[in-house]
Amino acid sequence: MDNTSTDRQPGDRRPTQEDRSARIAVTVFPVIIIAAFLIGFMFPEQTAPLAQYTSVALGIIMFAMGITLTIPDFALVLKRPLPILLGVVAQYVLMPAAAVALVFIFQLPPELAVGVILVGCAPGGTSSNVITYLAKGDVALSVTMTSVSTLLAPIFTPLLTLWLAGTLLPVDAGSMAMSIVQMVLIPVVAGLLVRWLLRRWVEKVLPLLPWVSVLGISYVVIAVVSGSADSIVEAGLLVLAVVVLHNALGYLLGYFSARMFKYPERVARTTSVEVGMQNSGLAATLAAAHFNPVAALPAAVFSVWHNISGGLLAVFYRYRSARQEKLEQTESLHSDAAR
């Protein structure tokens, strides 16, 4: 999440200590997550016992996310409902649809197919807010989109997974919904309460929270990869290709859906990041718990890739902003010279 101070106002993009800490975490994140992937792959027997605690790790990540939230983040729902609605609908319509299309095109086996679909049905990723900040998007809008999609996950993620993947493998939507409530909803609400009750103390630990997410997701990746090391050898490149395409489609569909509704560039960038970046830690944990380690493989690969691609996307958007500013300055100079 975008960790900003409690006096942050919606749309306020001034860098704070928490912002800088988050940027460092996101920059280093791909290196750490790749290292976690390699550890799980190279030492599967030694790291396999970690799998029994992945739900705890995810709960800690979600608790940290809840602590970063403030009331203004949710007040934005009333002030700007339409772009938030667009982002959430895109999250739970475009990404699942893209997942099903890729599963059909690549003719994935059932275990991998369910894993890809589950990633598509997951809410927004916890690092999307910082990527939005780096991409010069609308941070306040991003925080609210992630929060709303996360709180809706106990309903939409299991129902969509049942609807789209129920013919591939048995899906216990009720059990999955309960898991999401326990691992996501309760920790996020608990984090909100802690932020409200211990506001001054929380401000001191905010710079540490991005690292909680980094370490927590790394833990999940190690555990998931250790249980599917053999599958990585057999289908690693195929899964990577599907994940890269799924992620790219999310970015493109999110961006152009916002532009289609005439929203400004900053909102389009925000929607692009929100739709393209998934809570792959949740998807991996659910896949391992309700299906098998092979089904969790796409989410583990997504955890690695979407943080790398998110950073690259932010660089691209910042380049576009700099180029646009340069063009505007040149036009302004020419206009002044013509007078």
Short mmCIF file of C-alpha atoms in Angstrom, two decimals:
data_model
loop_
_atom_site.label_atom_id
_atom_site.label_comp_id
_atom_site.label_asym_id
_atom_site.label_seq_id
_atom_site.Cartn_x
_atom_site.Cartn_y
_atom_site.Cartn_z
CA MET A 1 0.00 0.00 0.00
CA ASP A 2 0.97 3.63 -0.41
CA ASN A 3 2.16 4.55 3.06
CA THR A 4 1.52 8.22 3.58
CA SER A 5 1.02 10.28 6.66
CA THR A 6 -2.30 10.66 8.43
CA ASP A 7 -2.67 14.26 7.30
CA ARG A 8 -2.57 13.20 3.64
CA GLN A 9 -5.41 14.60 1.59
CA PRO A 10 -6.83 12.85 -1.45
CA GLY A 11 -4.70 13.75 -4.44
CA ASP A 12 -1.78 14.94 -2.32
CA ARG A 13 1.34 13.59 -4.01
CA ARG A 14 4.05 15.16 -1.84
CA PRO A 15 6.79 12.62 -1.05
CA THR A 16 7.07 11.61 2.59
CA GLN A 17 9.44 9.36 4.50
CA GLU A 18 6.91 6.57 4.09
CA ASP A 19 6.76 7.19 0.32
CA ARG A 20 10.53 7.00 0.04
CA SER A 21 10.62 3.80 2.07
CA ALA A 22 7.92 2.31 -0.15
CA ARG A 23 9.78 3.29 -3.32
CA ILE A 24 12.95 1.62 -2.06
CA ALA A 25 11.00 -1.50 -1.12
CA VAL A 26 9.39 -1.73 -4.55
CA THR A 27 12.74 -1.15 -6.28
CA VAL A 28 14.43 -3.90 -4.28
CA PHE A 29 11.36 -6.15 -4.29
CA PRO A 30 12.03 -7.86 -7.65
CA VAL A 31 15.52 -8.84 -6.52
CA ILE A 32 14.24 -10.26 -3.24
CA ILE A 33 11.32 -12.06 -4.85
CA ILE A 34 13.57 -13.64 -7.50
CA ALA A 35 15.90 -14.78 -4.71
CA ALA A 36 12.90 -16.27 -2.87
CA PHE A 37 11.83 -18.06 -6.05
CA LEU A 38 15.30 -19.55 -6.49
CA ILE A 39 15.51 -20.62 -2.84
CA GLY A 40 12.21 -22.48 -3.10
CA PHE A 41 13.25 -24.06 -6.40
CA MET A 42 16.75 -25.12 -5.35
CA PHE A 43 15.92 -26.28 -1.83
CA PRO A 44 12.40 -27.72 -2.06
CA GLU A 45 12.78 -30.30 0.68
CA GLN A 46 14.19 -27.84 3.18
CA THR A 47 11.61 -25.12 2.48
CA ALA A 48 8.50 -27.29 1.98
CA PRO A 49 7.50 -27.08 5.70
CA LEU A 50 6.95 -23.33 5.24
CA ALA A 51 3.77 -24.09 3.31
CA GLN A 52 1.74 -24.71 6.47
CA TYR A 53 2.17 -21.07 7.53
CA THR A 54 1.44 -19.26 4.24
CA SER A 55 -2.01 -18.18 5.46
CA VAL A 56 -0.40 -16.60 8.51
CA ALA A 57 2.09 -14.74 6.31
CA LEU A 58 -0.74 -13.45 4.11
CA GLY A 59 -2.70 -12.36 7.19
CA ILE A 60 0.30 -10.31 8.35
CA ILE A 61 0.56 -8.68 4.90
CA MET A 62 -3.12 -7.76 4.96
CA PHE A 63 -2.86 -6.44 8.54
CA ALA A 64 -0.01 -4.18 7.41
CA MET A 65 -2.17 -3.05 4.50
CA GLY A 66 -5.02 -2.21 6.88
CA ILE A 67 -2.71 -0.09 9.04
CA THR A 68 -1.83 2.09 6.04
CA LEU A 69 -5.50 2.94 5.38
CA THR A 70 -7.27 6.05 6.65
CA ILE A 71 -10.86 7.32 6.59
CA PRO A 72 -10.20 9.72 3.66
CA ASP A 73 -9.28 6.69 1.56
CA PHE A 74 -12.85 5.42 1.88
CA ALA A 75 -14.46 8.87 1.79
CA LEU A 76 -13.21 9.07 -1.79
CA VAL A 77 -15.82 6.44 -2.71
CA LEU A 78 -18.53 9.06 -2.12
CA LYS A 79 -16.61 11.88 -3.77
CA ARG A 80 -15.48 10.02 -6.90
CA PRO A 81 -17.65 6.89 -7.22
CA LEU A 82 -17.54 6.49 -11.00
CA PRO A 83 -13.77 6.05 -11.58
CA ILE A 84 -13.60 3.76 -8.55
CA LEU A 85 -16.52 1.72 -9.88
CA LEU A 86 -14.79 1.50 -13.27
CA GLY A 87 -11.57 0.27 -11.67
CA VAL A 88 -13.27 -2.36 -9.52
CA VAL A 89 -15.49 -3.61 -12.36
CA ALA A 90 -12.47 -3.82 -14.64
CA GLN A 91 -10.60 -5.71 -11.93
CA TYR A 92 -13.29 -8.37 -11.58
CA VAL A 93 -14.39 -8.52 -15.23
CA LEU A 94 -11.44 -7.85 -17.53
CA MET A 95 -8.78 -9.85 -15.67
CA PRO A 96 -10.93 -12.99 -15.20
CA ALA A 97 -12.01 -12.75 -18.86
CA ALA A 98 -8.39 -12.39 -19.99
CA ALA A 99 -7.42 -15.39 -17.84
CA VAL A 100 -10.11 -17.60 -19.39
CA ALA A 101 -9.09 -16.51 -22.90
CA LEU A 102 -5.43 -17.37 -22.26
CA VAL A 103 -6.33 -20.71 -20.71
CA PHE A 104 -8.29 -21.55 -23.87
CA ILE A 105 -5.64 -20.29 -26.29
CA PHE A 106 -2.75 -22.13 -24.59
CA GLN A 107 -4.84 -25.21 -23.73
CA LEU A 108 -3.45 -25.34 -20.20
CA PRO A 109 -3.91 -28.47 -18.08
CA PRO A 110 -6.59 -28.16 -15.37
CA GLU A 111 -4.25 -27.45 -12.44
CA LEU A 112 -2.44 -24.61 -14.20
CA ALA A 113 -5.67 -23.33 -15.76
CA VAL A 114 -7.32 -23.00 -12.35
CA GLY A 115 -4.24 -21.19 -11.05
CA VAL A 116 -4.31 -18.64 -13.88
CA ILE A 117 -8.05 -18.07 -13.44
CA LEU A 118 -7.63 -17.65 -9.70
CA VAL A 119 -4.99 -14.95 -10.29
CA GLY A 120 -7.44 -13.21 -12.60
CA CYS A 121 -10.16 -13.32 -9.96
CA ALA A 122 -7.94 -11.87 -7.21
CA PRO A 123 -8.22 -8.24 -6.01
CA GLY A 124 -5.67 -5.50 -6.68
CA GLY A 125 -2.07 -6.02 -5.62
CA THR A 126 -0.69 -4.49 -2.44
CA SER A 127 2.20 -2.80 -4.27
CA SER A 128 0.00 -1.19 -6.94
CA ASN A 129 -0.31 2.04 -4.95
CA VAL A 130 3.42 2.68 -4.90
CA ILE A 131 3.72 1.80 -8.60
CA THR A 132 0.93 4.31 -9.25
CA TYR A 133 2.89 6.93 -7.31
CA LEU A 134 6.03 6.24 -9.34
CA ALA A 135 3.98 6.34 -12.57
CA LYS A 136 2.61 9.79 -11.66
CA GLY A 137 -0.91 8.45 -11.37
CA ASP A 138 -3.64 9.31 -8.86
CA VAL A 139 -2.39 7.77 -5.61
CA ALA A 140 -5.50 8.48 -3.54
CA LEU A 141 -7.67 6.86 -6.20
CA SER A 142 -5.33 3.87 -6.37
CA VAL A 143 -5.47 3.34 -2.59
CA THR A 144 -9.26 3.41 -2.64
CA MET A 145 -9.52 1.06 -5.65
CA THR A 146 -7.24 -1.48 -3.97
CA SER A 147 -9.11 -1.19 -0.68
CA VAL A 148 -12.54 -1.63 -2.23
CA SER A 149 -11.50 -4.56 -4.44
CA THR A 150 -9.83 -6.22 -1.44
CA LEU A 151 -12.90 -5.84 0.76
CA LEU A 152 -15.06 -7.30 -2.03
CA ALA A 153 -12.73 -10.29 -2.50
CA PRO A 154 -14.59 -12.64 -0.09
CA ILE A 155 -17.60 -12.37 -2.42
CA PHE A 156 -16.24 -12.05 -5.95
CA THR A 157 -13.07 -14.16 -5.87
CA PRO A 158 -14.72 -17.46 -4.85
CA LEU A 159 -17.85 -16.92 -6.95
CA LEU A 160 -15.91 -16.05 -10.08
CA THR A 161 -13.51 -18.96 -9.52
CA LEU A 162 -16.44 -21.34 -9.12
CA TRP A 163 -18.15 -20.00 -12.24
CA LEU A 164 -15.06 -19.93 -14.47
CA ALA A 165 -13.03 -22.88 -13.16
CA GLY A 166 -15.64 -25.16 -11.62
CA THR A 167 -15.68 -27.42 -14.66
CA LEU A 168 -11.91 -27.93 -14.47
CA LEU A 169 -11.53 -28.87 -10.81
CA PRO A 170 -13.94 -29.02 -7.85
CA VAL A 171 -14.26 -25.55 -6.28
CA ASP A 172 -15.61 -25.14 -2.73
CA ALA A 173 -16.63 -21.49 -2.97
CA GLY A 174 -17.94 -21.36 0.60
CA SER A 175 -14.70 -22.65 2.08
CA MET A 176 -12.68 -20.31 -0.13
CA ALA A 177 -14.80 -17.33 0.95
CA MET A 178 -14.22 -18.21 4.60
CA SER A 179 -10.48 -18.45 3.97
CA ILE A 180 -10.48 -14.96 2.40
CA VAL A 181 -12.44 -13.57 5.35
CA GLN A 182 -9.89 -15.03 7.76
CA MET A 183 -6.76 -14.14 5.77
CA VAL A 184 -7.86 -10.82 4.28
CA LEU A 185 -10.99 -9.18 5.65
CA ILE A 186 -10.35 -9.67 9.38
CA PRO A 187 -6.65 -8.60 9.23
CA VAL A 188 -7.46 -5.51 7.13
CA VAL A 189 -10.23 -4.41 9.50
CA ALA A 190 -7.96 -5.10 12.48
CA GLY A 191 -5.28 -2.93 10.88
CA LEU A 192 -7.79 -0.13 10.37
CA LEU A 193 -8.78 -0.28 14.04
CA VAL A 194 -5.15 -0.22 15.17
CA ARG A 195 -4.50 2.81 12.93
CA TRP A 196 -7.50 4.56 14.46
CA LEU A 197 -6.73 3.69 18.10
CA LEU A 198 -2.94 4.03 18.03
CA ARG A 199 -2.50 6.77 15.46
CA ARG A 200 0.69 8.35 16.85
CA TRP A 201 2.44 5.02 17.40
CA VAL A 202 1.47 3.78 13.93
CA GLU A 203 2.99 6.86 12.27
CA LYS A 204 6.39 5.81 13.63
CA VAL A 205 6.24 2.32 12.10
CA LEU A 206 4.73 3.24 8.71
CA PRO A 207 8.14 3.28 6.94
CA LEU A 208 8.62 -0.37 7.92
CA LEU A 209 5.33 -1.62 6.50
CA PRO A 210 6.39 -1.93 2.83
CA TRP A 211 9.07 -4.35 3.99
CA VAL A 212 6.44 -6.41 5.80
CA SER A 213 4.74 -6.94 2.44
CA VAL A 214 8.04 -7.68 0.72
CA LEU A 215 9.08 -10.31 3.26
CA GLY A 216 5.59 -11.78 3.57
CA ILE A 217 5.12 -12.30 -0.16
CA SER A 218 8.67 -13.66 -0.42
CA TYR A 219 7.76 -16.21 2.24
CA VAL A 220 4.66 -17.24 0.26
CA VAL A 221 6.69 -17.56 -2.95
CA ILE A 222 9.31 -19.78 -1.29
CA ALA A 223 6.62 -22.04 0.14
CA VAL A 224 4.64 -22.29 -3.12
CA VAL A 225 7.65 -22.84 -5.37
CA SER A 226 9.06 -25.55 -3.08
CA GLY A 227 5.86 -27.55 -3.60
CA SER A 228 5.87 -27.21 -7.38
CA ALA A 229 9.58 -27.39 -8.28
CA ASP A 230 9.04 -30.34 -10.64
CA SER A 231 6.22 -28.54 -12.45
CA ILE A 232 8.44 -25.50 -12.97
CA VAL A 233 10.89 -27.65 -14.92
CA GLU A 234 8.11 -29.10 -17.06
CA ALA A 235 5.92 -26.04 -17.67
CA GLY A 236 7.92 -23.05 -16.44
CA LEU A 237 8.24 -21.27 -19.80
CA LEU A 238 4.60 -21.87 -20.66
CA VAL A 239 3.43 -20.45 -17.34
CA LEU A 240 5.75 -17.46 -17.71
CA ALA A 241 4.38 -16.71 -21.19
CA VAL A 242 0.78 -16.84 -19.94
CA VAL A 243 1.59 -14.69 -16.91
CA VAL A 244 3.39 -12.04 -18.99
CA LEU A 245 0.48 -11.84 -21.45
CA HIS A 246 -2.13 -11.77 -18.67
CA ASN A 247 -0.32 -8.96 -16.87
CA ALA A 248 0.17 -6.95 -20.09
CA LEU A 249 -3.48 -7.34 -21.05
CA GLY A 250 -4.44 -6.03 -17.61
CA TYR A 251 -2.34 -2.91 -18.07
CA LEU A 252 -3.68 -2.26 -21.58
CA LEU A 253 -7.34 -3.01 -20.85
CA GLY A 254 -7.27 -0.96 -17.66
CA TYR A 255 -5.74 2.04 -19.43
CA PHE A 256 -7.98 2.05 -22.48
CA SER A 257 -11.16 1.37 -20.51
CA ALA A 258 -10.51 4.59 -18.56
CA ARG A 259 -9.70 6.54 -21.70
CA MET A 260 -12.83 5.17 -23.36
CA PHE A 261 -14.86 6.87 -20.64
CA LYS A 262 -12.94 10.13 -21.18
CA TYR A 263 -11.07 10.05 -17.88
CA PRO A 264 -7.82 12.05 -17.71
CA GLU A 265 -4.36 10.55 -18.11
CA ARG A 266 -3.67 10.23 -14.38
CA VAL A 267 -6.86 8.22 -13.83
CA ALA A 268 -6.09 6.04 -16.87
CA ARG A 269 -2.62 5.27 -15.51
CA THR A 270 -4.08 4.43 -12.11
CA THR A 271 -6.68 2.09 -13.59
CA SER A 272 -4.00 0.49 -15.75
CA VAL A 273 -1.83 -0.34 -12.75
CA GLU A 274 -4.75 -1.43 -10.56
CA VAL A 275 -6.15 -3.83 -13.15
CA GLY A 276 -2.78 -5.23 -14.21
CA MET A 277 -1.34 -5.88 -10.75
CA GLN A 278 -3.06 -8.65 -8.80
CA ASN A 279 -2.86 -9.81 -5.18
CA SER A 280 -0.87 -12.84 -6.28
CA GLY A 281 0.03 -13.69 -2.68
CA LEU A 282 -3.65 -14.28 -1.96
CA ALA A 283 -4.08 -16.26 -5.17
CA ALA A 284 -1.07 -18.46 -4.39
CA THR A 285 -2.23 -19.13 -0.83
CA LEU A 286 -5.77 -19.99 -1.93
CA ALA A 287 -4.53 -22.22 -4.74
CA ALA A 288 -2.22 -24.16 -2.44
CA ALA A 289 -4.90 -24.50 0.25
CA HIS A 290 -7.91 -25.37 -1.93
CA PHE A 291 -6.31 -27.08 -4.94
CA ASN A 292 -2.65 -28.15 -5.08
CA PRO A 293 0.88 -26.67 -5.30
CA VAL A 294 0.83 -26.85 -9.10
CA ALA A 295 -2.24 -24.60 -9.20
CA ALA A 296 -0.30 -22.08 -7.09
CA LEU A 297 2.55 -21.89 -9.62
CA PRO A 298 1.00 -19.18 -11.88
CA ALA A 299 0.47 -16.93 -8.86
CA ALA A 300 4.06 -17.46 -7.71
CA VAL A 301 5.37 -16.52 -11.15
CA PHE A 302 2.96 -13.57 -11.26
CA SER A 303 4.40 -12.35 -7.94
CA VAL A 304 7.81 -12.12 -9.55
CA TRP A 305 6.78 -10.73 -12.90
CA HIS A 306 4.18 -8.08 -12.05
CA ASN A 307 6.54 -6.24 -9.74
CA ILE A 308 9.21 -6.15 -12.43
CA SER A 309 6.73 -5.10 -15.12
CA GLY A 310 5.12 -2.57 -12.77
CA GLY A 311 8.44 -0.83 -12.28
CA LEU A 312 9.06 -0.80 -16.04
CA LEU A 313 5.55 0.56 -16.65
CA ALA A 314 6.17 3.35 -14.14
CA VAL A 315 9.38 4.29 -15.98
CA PHE A 316 7.46 4.39 -19.27
CA TYR A 317 4.70 6.58 -17.86
CA ARG A 318 7.22 8.95 -16.27
CA TYR A 319 9.01 9.21 -19.63
CA ARG A 320 5.71 10.09 -21.29
CA SER A 321 5.06 12.77 -18.67
CA ALA A 322 8.52 14.28 -19.11
CA ARG A 323 8.11 14.28 -22.89
CA GLN A 324 4.69 15.92 -22.66
CA GLU A 325 5.99 18.59 -20.29
CA LYS A 326 8.87 19.30 -22.67
CA LEU A 327 6.48 19.66 -25.61
CA GLU A 328 4.26 22.03 -23.62
CA GLN A 329 7.27 24.15 -22.65
CA THR A 330 8.40 24.30 -26.28
CA GLU A 331 4.93 25.32 -27.45
CA SER A 332 4.79 27.97 -24.73
CA LEU A 333 8.13 29.42 -25.81
CA HIS A 334 7.05 29.50 -29.44
CA SER A 335 3.79 31.19 -28.46
CA ASP A 336 5.63 33.85 -26.44
CA ALA A 337 8.07 34.46 -29.32
CA ALA A 338 5.23 34.95 -31.78
CA ARG A 339 3.67 37.72 -29.70
#
